[in-house]
Amino acid sequence: MARGFRRAGLLPFLLAPGGCGGPFSTLDPAGPMAASVARLWWVMLGGSALLFLLVMALLLLAFLRPGIAARTGERLWLFWAGLVMPGLVLAALLVFALASGERLLAHPGTPGVLRVEARPQQWVWRFTYPEAPRAVQGPEGGMETAGLLHIPAGRPVDVHVIGGDVIHSFWVPRLGGKMDAIPGHTNILRLQATEPGLYDGLCAEFCGTFHAEMRFAVQAHPAEEYEAILAGLASRLPLPALPRGAPEPDAGGRDAVGSVPVGRSPDGQRLDGQTQGGQAP
């Protein structure tokens, strides 16, 4: 029986490494911004482990030597354990967190940064490319994709998250931090993919009935091929599927309560994978 309890106690430690990977793991970074977030997590974990061991050592000391706190004086314990130690820990964590957070921000004047725009609405992500080649821009300029963001690998990208209907949150765990999309505001998040590949993203702020289905992907292309790939996106990308159970839109593109389903723009037009000049096909 005792052996069974010991094995059961080891089970969480054996299963824990399984949570360190996967498409939504912040501990498996694929870019320098995400690596900064992961580094902060590991530092906090290491610091927490050291503090835990210190507290356990003091607890053991109290059991082995009863009355030691009274002999050393309460004021001494309150000063060192209650003020100095927490102050040093919090100050060190604050400095490290601020330095890590600075790497996630978009600093004006940084050379070689690409600008893209993310416009969420219930329940789809739409991406526009103000710096797209003229070959893929319509008469009004601009290029748009839905559910799939194209970026060059190895190059920093400033994502302008533009709020619309309700609060959403842009998050690609393996490429960077989170950024809220607040109606009427534009927030900027910097991310970067070290290698070409497909990276999963999602809305990290509850935004309504089909919040769990509001996902997207980021396709990182080789930097030298990026503009050519955008220029070659002549065919339409698949229309994002409606989440299971989502109401079918009526002729105006809205459901019974007036929210905008996946695959429809606010004016009822289809949101195919690519549109040109701001006009849906």
mmCIF file of C-alpha atoms in Angstrom:
data_model
loop_
_atom_site.group_PDB
_atom_site.id
_atom_site.type_symbol
_atom_site.label_atom_id
_atom_site.label_comp_id
_atom_site.label_asym_id
_atom_site.label_seq_id
_atom_site.Cartn_x
_atom_site.Cartn_y
_atom_site.Cartn_z
ATOM 1 C CA MET A 1 0.000 0.000 0.000
ATOM 2 C CA ALA A 2 2.784 2.432 0.939
ATOM 3 C CA ARG A 3 4.578 1.668 -2.315
ATOM 4 C CA GLY A 4 1.391 2.456 -4.240
ATOM 5 C CA PHE A 5 1.091 5.837 -2.518
ATOM 6 C CA ARG A 6 4.715 6.630 -3.353
ATOM 7 C CA ARG A 7 4.144 5.799 -7.001
ATOM 8 C CA ALA A 8 1.013 7.929 -7.067
ATOM 9 C CA GLY A 9 2.989 10.802 -5.574
ATOM 10 C CA LEU A 10 5.518 10.597 -8.412
ATOM 11 C CA LEU A 11 2.812 10.648 -11.092
ATOM 12 C CA PRO A 12 2.457 14.481 -11.286
ATOM 13 C CA PHE A 13 6.214 14.842 -11.752
ATOM 14 C CA LEU A 14 6.196 12.265 -14.553
ATOM 15 C CA LEU A 15 3.279 13.938 -16.339
ATOM 16 C CA ALA A 16 4.484 17.526 -15.899
ATOM 17 C CA PRO A 17 6.992 17.513 -18.823
ATOM 18 C CA GLY A 18 4.124 16.700 -21.187
ATOM 19 C CA GLY A 19 2.719 20.172 -20.596
ATOM 20 C CA CYS A 20 5.928 21.876 -21.747
ATOM 21 C CA GLY A 21 5.324 21.231 -25.454
ATOM 22 C CA GLY A 22 2.577 21.542 -28.015
ATOM 23 C CA PRO A 23 1.335 24.304 -30.336
ATOM 24 C CA PHE A 24 0.157 26.533 -27.472
ATOM 25 C CA SER A 25 3.098 26.070 -25.109
ATOM 26 C CA THR A 26 4.927 29.195 -23.985
ATOM 27 C CA LEU A 27 7.775 26.924 -22.855
ATOM 28 C CA ASP A 28 8.558 25.898 -26.440
ATOM 29 C CA PRO A 29 9.424 29.299 -27.953
ATOM 30 C CA ALA A 30 10.028 29.709 -31.673
ATOM 31 C CA GLY A 31 11.217 33.317 -31.603
ATOM 32 C CA PRO A 32 13.162 35.807 -29.464
ATOM 33 C CA MET A 33 10.063 37.505 -28.017
ATOM 34 C CA ALA A 34 8.533 34.201 -26.940
ATOM 35 C CA ALA A 35 11.921 33.126 -25.577
ATOM 36 C CA SER A 36 11.874 36.194 -23.334
ATOM 37 C CA VAL A 37 8.501 35.126 -21.913
ATOM 38 C CA ALA A 38 9.723 31.554 -21.370
ATOM 39 C CA ARG A 39 12.888 32.801 -19.675
ATOM 40 C CA LEU A 40 10.834 34.873 -17.249
ATOM 41 C CA TRP A 41 8.721 31.809 -16.432
ATOM 42 C CA TRP A 42 11.782 29.678 -15.691
ATOM 43 C CA VAL A 43 13.308 32.402 -13.511
ATOM 44 C CA MET A 44 10.071 32.677 -11.539
ATOM 45 C CA LEU A 45 9.904 28.893 -11.180
ATOM 46 C CA GLY A 46 13.507 28.704 -9.968
ATOM 47 C CA GLY A 47 12.995 31.550 -7.515
ATOM 48 C CA SER A 48 9.790 29.994 -6.203
ATOM 49 C CA ALA A 49 11.567 26.669 -5.704
ATOM 50 C CA LEU A 50 14.370 28.331 -3.722
ATOM 51 C CA LEU A 51 11.891 30.191 -1.521
ATOM 52 C CA PHE A 52 9.949 26.987 -0.951
ATOM 53 C CA LEU A 53 13.098 25.169 0.133
ATOM 54 C CA LEU A 54 14.011 28.037 2.458
ATOM 55 C CA VAL A 55 10.578 27.999 4.100
ATOM 56 C CA MET A 56 10.714 24.214 4.487
ATOM 57 C CA ALA A 57 14.182 24.494 6.054
ATOM 58 C CA LEU A 58 12.933 27.074 8.552
ATOM 59 C CA LEU A 59 9.929 24.893 9.336
ATOM 60 C CA LEU A 60 12.193 21.906 9.946
ATOM 61 C CA LEU A 61 14.436 24.050 12.138
ATOM 62 C CA ALA A 62 11.422 25.092 14.199
ATOM 63 C CA PHE A 63 10.536 21.426 14.783
ATOM 64 C CA LEU A 64 14.084 20.373 15.627
ATOM 65 C CA ARG A 65 14.878 23.350 17.845
ATOM 66 C CA PRO A 66 11.685 24.532 19.545
ATOM 67 C CA GLY A 67 11.809 28.082 20.834
ATOM 68 C CA ILE A 68 14.548 29.261 18.461
ATOM 69 C CA ALA A 69 12.359 32.105 17.221
ATOM 70 C CA ALA A 70 11.861 33.385 20.756
ATOM 71 C CA ARG A 71 15.583 33.203 21.521
ATOM 72 C CA THR A 72 16.612 35.158 18.412
ATOM 73 C CA GLY A 73 13.945 37.826 18.873
ATOM 74 C CA GLU A 74 10.726 38.510 17.018
ATOM 75 C CA ARG A 75 11.927 41.832 15.638
ATOM 76 C CA LEU A 76 14.868 40.128 13.932
ATOM 77 C CA TRP A 77 12.573 37.629 12.204
ATOM 78 C CA LEU A 78 10.127 40.344 11.189
ATOM 79 C CA PHE A 79 12.884 42.545 9.772
ATOM 80 C CA TRP A 80 14.855 39.963 7.790
ATOM 81 C CA ALA A 81 12.162 37.436 6.897
ATOM 82 C CA GLY A 82 9.226 39.827 6.725
ATOM 83 C CA LEU A 83 10.766 42.905 5.100
ATOM 84 C CA VAL A 84 14.260 42.439 3.683
ATOM 85 C CA MET A 85 13.842 39.074 1.971
ATOM 86 C CA PRO A 86 10.451 39.816 0.299
ATOM 87 C CA GLY A 87 11.703 43.253 -0.729
ATOM 88 C CA LEU A 88 14.814 41.844 -2.405
ATOM 89 C CA VAL A 89 12.849 39.105 -4.154
ATOM 90 C CA LEU A 90 10.155 41.463 -5.455
ATOM 91 C CA ALA A 91 12.691 44.082 -6.560
ATOM 92 C CA ALA A 92 14.745 41.521 -8.492
ATOM 93 C CA LEU A 93 11.621 40.071 -10.093
ATOM 94 C CA LEU A 94 10.342 43.534 -11.035
ATOM 95 C CA VAL A 95 13.605 44.504 -12.753
ATOM 96 C CA PHE A 96 13.808 41.229 -14.657
ATOM 97 C CA ALA A 97 10.121 41.364 -15.677
ATOM 98 C CA LEU A 98 10.423 44.949 -16.930
ATOM 99 C CA ALA A 99 13.489 44.054 -18.981
ATOM 100 C CA SER A 100 11.683 41.038 -20.441
ATOM 101 C CA GLY A 101 8.549 43.048 -21.181
ATOM 102 C CA GLU A 102 10.534 45.686 -23.067
ATOM 103 C CA ARG A 103 11.472 43.062 -25.645
ATOM 104 C CA LEU A 104 7.790 42.526 -26.449
ATOM 105 C CA LEU A 105 7.053 46.181 -27.157
ATOM 106 C CA ALA A 106 7.231 47.915 -30.504
ATOM 107 C CA HIS A 107 9.917 50.599 -30.344
ATOM 108 C CA PRO A 108 9.651 53.272 -33.051
ATOM 109 C CA GLY A 109 12.606 53.588 -35.360
ATOM 110 C CA THR A 110 13.676 49.950 -35.258
ATOM 111 C CA PRO A 111 15.002 49.137 -38.751
ATOM 112 C CA GLY A 112 13.585 46.286 -40.805
ATOM 113 C CA VAL A 113 10.278 45.964 -38.934
ATOM 114 C CA LEU A 114 7.238 44.844 -40.935
ATOM 115 C CA ARG A 115 3.794 46.204 -40.098
ATOM 116 C CA VAL A 116 0.627 44.108 -40.253
ATOM 117 C CA GLU A 117 -2.823 44.720 -38.801
ATOM 118 C CA ALA A 118 -5.077 42.302 -36.904
ATOM 119 C CA ARG A 119 -8.799 43.088 -36.788
ATOM 120 C CA PRO A 120 -10.822 40.614 -34.707
ATOM 121 C CA GLN A 121 -14.578 40.331 -34.749
ATOM 122 C CA GLN A 122 -16.906 37.668 -33.428
ATOM 123 C CA TRP A 123 -15.603 35.112 -34.272
ATOM 124 C CA VAL A 124 -12.858 35.468 -36.859
ATOM 125 C CA TRP A 125 -9.475 37.164 -37.193
ATOM 126 C CA ARG A 126 -8.879 39.355 -40.254
ATOM 127 C CA PHE A 127 -5.367 40.469 -41.189
ATOM 128 C CA THR A 128 -4.343 43.321 -43.464
ATOM 129 C CA TYR A 129 -0.927 44.091 -44.937
ATOM 130 C CA PRO A 130 -0.326 47.830 -45.412
ATOM 131 C CA GLU A 131 3.185 47.112 -46.717
ATOM 132 C CA ALA A 132 2.158 44.387 -49.170
ATOM 133 C CA PRO A 133 3.615 44.618 -52.695
ATOM 134 C CA ARG A 134 1.588 46.692 -55.135
ATOM 135 C CA ALA A 135 1.064 43.576 -57.236
ATOM 136 C CA VAL A 136 -1.447 42.224 -54.699
ATOM 137 C CA GLN A 137 -3.123 45.502 -53.800
ATOM 138 C CA GLY A 138 -6.444 46.479 -55.231
ATOM 139 C CA PRO A 139 -7.418 49.932 -56.482
ATOM 140 C CA GLU A 140 -8.003 51.115 -52.910
ATOM 141 C CA GLY A 141 -4.786 49.545 -51.653
ATOM 142 C CA GLY A 142 -4.322 46.890 -49.024
ATOM 143 C CA MET A 143 -4.557 43.131 -48.880
ATOM 144 C CA GLU A 144 -6.568 41.024 -46.464
ATOM 145 C CA THR A 145 -6.558 37.425 -45.258
ATOM 146 C CA ALA A 146 -8.863 35.736 -42.769
ATOM 147 C CA GLY A 147 -7.741 33.189 -40.208
ATOM 148 C CA LEU A 148 -4.153 33.066 -41.505
ATOM 149 C CA LEU A 149 -1.448 35.688 -40.982
ATOM 150 C CA HIS A 150 1.580 35.646 -43.297
ATOM 151 C CA ILE A 151 4.907 36.954 -41.963
ATOM 152 C CA PRO A 152 8.574 36.619 -42.956
ATOM 153 C CA ALA A 153 10.777 34.436 -40.758
ATOM 154 C CA GLY A 154 13.746 36.040 -39.048
ATOM 155 C CA ARG A 155 12.283 39.550 -39.243
ATOM 156 C CA PRO A 156 10.496 41.455 -36.458
ATOM 157 C CA VAL A 157 6.825 42.126 -37.121
ATOM 158 C CA ASP A 158 4.702 44.786 -35.442
ATOM 159 C CA VAL A 159 1.122 43.576 -35.182
ATOM 160 C CA HIS A 160 -1.295 46.498 -34.843
ATOM 161 C CA VAL A 161 -4.211 44.948 -32.961
ATOM 162 C CA ILE A 162 -7.255 47.066 -33.799
ATOM 163 C CA GLY A 163 -10.325 46.586 -31.609
ATOM 164 C CA GLY A 164 -13.812 46.493 -33.063
ATOM 165 C CA ASP A 165 -16.898 44.848 -31.609
ATOM 166 C CA VAL A 166 -15.893 43.481 -28.170
ATOM 167 C CA ILE A 167 -12.646 42.887 -26.278
ATOM 168 C CA HIS A 168 -10.494 40.140 -27.799
ATOM 169 C CA SER A 169 -6.855 39.200 -27.197
ATOM 170 C CA PHE A 170 -4.245 38.323 -29.835
ATOM 171 C CA TRP A 171 -1.916 35.531 -28.739
ATOM 172 C CA VAL A 172 0.544 33.298 -30.575
ATOM 173 C CA PRO A 173 2.191 31.508 -27.612
ATOM 174 C CA ARG A 174 5.290 30.291 -29.466
ATOM 175 C CA LEU A 175 6.037 33.674 -31.066
ATOM 176 C CA GLY A 176 5.313 36.338 -28.446
ATOM 177 C CA GLY A 177 3.117 37.689 -25.708
ATOM 178 C CA LYS A 178 -0.565 38.603 -25.604
ATOM 179 C CA MET A 179 -2.162 41.867 -26.636
ATOM 180 C CA ASP A 180 -5.759 42.917 -26.024
ATOM 181 C CA ALA A 181 -7.946 44.253 -28.814
ATOM 182 C CA ILE A 182 -10.041 46.964 -27.165
ATOM 183 C CA PRO A 183 -12.868 48.604 -29.144
ATOM 184 C CA GLY A 184 -11.791 52.012 -30.375
ATOM 185 C CA HIS A 185 -8.101 51.446 -29.603
ATOM 186 C CA THR A 186 -5.019 50.195 -31.436
ATOM 187 C CA ASN A 187 -2.383 48.287 -29.470
ATOM 188 C CA ILE A 188 0.922 47.156 -30.943
ATOM 189 C CA LEU A 189 2.694 43.869 -30.245
ATOM 190 C CA ARG A 190 6.034 42.780 -31.669
ATOM 191 C CA LEU A 191 6.638 39.155 -32.575
ATOM 192 C CA GLN A 192 9.167 37.227 -34.610
ATOM 193 C CA ALA A 193 9.555 33.679 -35.888
ATOM 194 C CA THR A 194 13.103 32.352 -35.974
ATOM 195 C CA GLU A 195 12.342 29.651 -38.540
ATOM 196 C CA PRO A 196 9.693 29.231 -41.255
ATOM 197 C CA GLY A 197 6.691 27.230 -40.122
ATOM 198 C CA LEU A 198 3.050 27.286 -39.094
ATOM 199 C CA TYR A 199 2.277 28.595 -35.601
ATOM 200 C CA ASP A 200 -1.106 28.414 -33.901
ATOM 201 C CA GLY A 201 -2.782 31.430 -32.344
ATOM 202 C CA LEU A 202 -6.013 32.080 -30.500
ATOM 203 C CA CYS A 203 -8.169 34.678 -28.822
ATOM 204 C CA ALA A 204 -7.085 34.749 -25.177
ATOM 205 C CA GLU A 205 -9.975 36.880 -23.874
ATOM 206 C CA PHE A 206 -13.514 35.521 -23.506
ATOM 207 C CA CYS A 207 -15.504 37.233 -26.245
ATOM 208 C CA GLY A 208 -18.810 35.400 -26.513
ATOM 209 C CA THR A 209 -20.492 32.111 -27.278
ATOM 210 C CA PHE A 210 -17.914 30.762 -29.733
ATOM 211 C CA HIS A 211 -14.806 32.181 -28.095
ATOM 212 C CA ALA A 212 -13.203 28.722 -27.931
ATOM 213 C CA GLU A 213 -13.458 28.411 -31.717
ATOM 214 C CA MET A 214 -11.829 31.789 -32.431
ATOM 215 C CA ARG A 215 -8.422 30.548 -33.494
ATOM 216 C CA PHE A 216 -6.031 31.453 -36.273
ATOM 217 C CA ALA A 217 -2.568 30.556 -37.536
ATOM 218 C CA VAL A 218 0.611 32.418 -38.415
ATOM 219 C CA GLN A 219 2.531 31.198 -41.451
ATOM 220 C CA ALA A 220 6.185 32.245 -41.354
ATOM 221 C CA HIS A 221 7.793 32.169 -44.801
ATOM 222 C CA PRO A 222 11.478 32.417 -45.743
ATOM 223 C CA ALA A 223 12.275 36.129 -45.676
ATOM 224 C CA GLU A 224 13.692 36.197 -49.196
ATOM 225 C CA GLU A 225 10.498 34.623 -50.568
ATOM 226 C CA TYR A 226 7.956 36.597 -48.549
ATOM 227 C CA GLU A 227 7.008 39.269 -51.078
ATOM 228 C CA ALA A 228 6.890 36.752 -53.905
ATOM 229 C CA ILE A 229 4.589 34.523 -51.857
ATOM 230 C CA LEU A 230 2.236 37.416 -51.124
ATOM 231 C CA ALA A 231 2.230 38.344 -54.785
ATOM 232 C CA GLY A 232 1.376 34.750 -55.651
ATOM 233 C CA LEU A 233 -1.685 34.591 -53.411
ATOM 234 C CA ALA A 234 -4.035 34.949 -56.341
ATOM 235 C CA SER A 235 -6.280 32.057 -55.340
ATOM 236 C CA ARG A 236 -8.710 32.523 -52.491
ATOM 237 C CA LEU A 237 -7.960 30.848 -49.164
ATOM 238 C CA PRO A 238 -10.771 28.679 -47.750
ATOM 239 C CA LEU A 239 -13.644 30.482 -46.062
ATOM 240 C CA PRO A 240 -13.322 30.011 -42.272
ATOM 241 C CA ALA A 241 -15.834 27.437 -41.120
ATOM 242 C CA LEU A 242 -18.607 28.388 -38.735
ATOM 243 C CA PRO A 243 -18.064 27.037 -35.210
ATOM 244 C CA ARG A 244 -20.173 24.021 -34.376
ATOM 245 C CA GLY A 245 -23.663 25.145 -33.438
ATOM 246 C CA ALA A 246 -23.186 28.714 -34.650
ATOM 247 C CA PRO A 247 -26.364 30.207 -36.138
ATOM 248 C CA GLU A 248 -26.406 30.539 -39.897
ATOM 249 C CA PRO A 249 -26.367 34.184 -41.012
ATOM 250 C CA ASP A 250 -29.423 35.644 -42.669
ATOM 251 C CA ALA A 251 -29.346 37.663 -45.860
ATOM 252 C CA GLY A 252 -27.773 40.556 -44.004
ATOM 253 C CA GLY A 253 -24.938 38.412 -42.709
ATOM 254 C CA ARG A 254 -26.052 38.606 -39.053
ATOM 255 C CA ASP A 255 -27.650 36.166 -36.691
ATOM 256 C CA ALA A 256 -30.752 36.738 -34.610
ATOM 257 C CA VAL A 257 -28.947 38.712 -31.900
ATOM 258 C CA GLY A 258 -26.975 40.896 -34.307
ATOM 259 C CA SER A 259 -23.508 39.399 -33.789
ATOM 260 C CA VAL A 260 -21.276 38.739 -36.786
ATOM 261 C CA PRO A 261 -20.657 35.016 -37.432
ATOM 262 C CA VAL A 262 -17.373 33.595 -38.666
ATOM 263 C CA GLY A 263 -16.906 34.120 -42.374
ATOM 264 C CA ARG A 264 -18.935 37.353 -42.629
ATOM 265 C CA SER A 265 -17.919 40.984 -42.489
ATOM 266 C CA PRO A 266 -20.053 43.498 -40.550
ATOM 267 C CA ASP A 267 -21.831 44.475 -43.787
ATOM 268 C CA GLY A 268 -22.667 40.854 -44.579
ATOM 269 C CA GLN A 269 -19.962 40.178 -47.175
ATOM 270 C CA ARG A 270 -18.054 36.900 -47.255
ATOM 271 C CA LEU A 271 -14.636 36.871 -45.620
ATOM 272 C CA ASP A 272 -12.664 34.622 -47.945
ATOM 273 C CA GLY A 273 -9.021 33.979 -47.221
ATOM 274 C CA GLN A 274 -7.874 36.909 -49.346
ATOM 275 C CA THR A 275 -9.574 40.084 -50.478
ATOM 276 C CA GLN A 276 -8.103 42.970 -52.382
ATOM 277 C CA GLY A 277 -8.616 46.671 -52.006
ATOM 278 C CA GLY A 278 -10.830 46.139 -48.981
ATOM 279 C CA GLN A 279 -13.549 44.516 -51.117
ATOM 280 C CA ALA A 280 -14.755 40.985 -50.475
ATOM 281 C CA PRO A 281 -15.091 38.793 -53.570
#
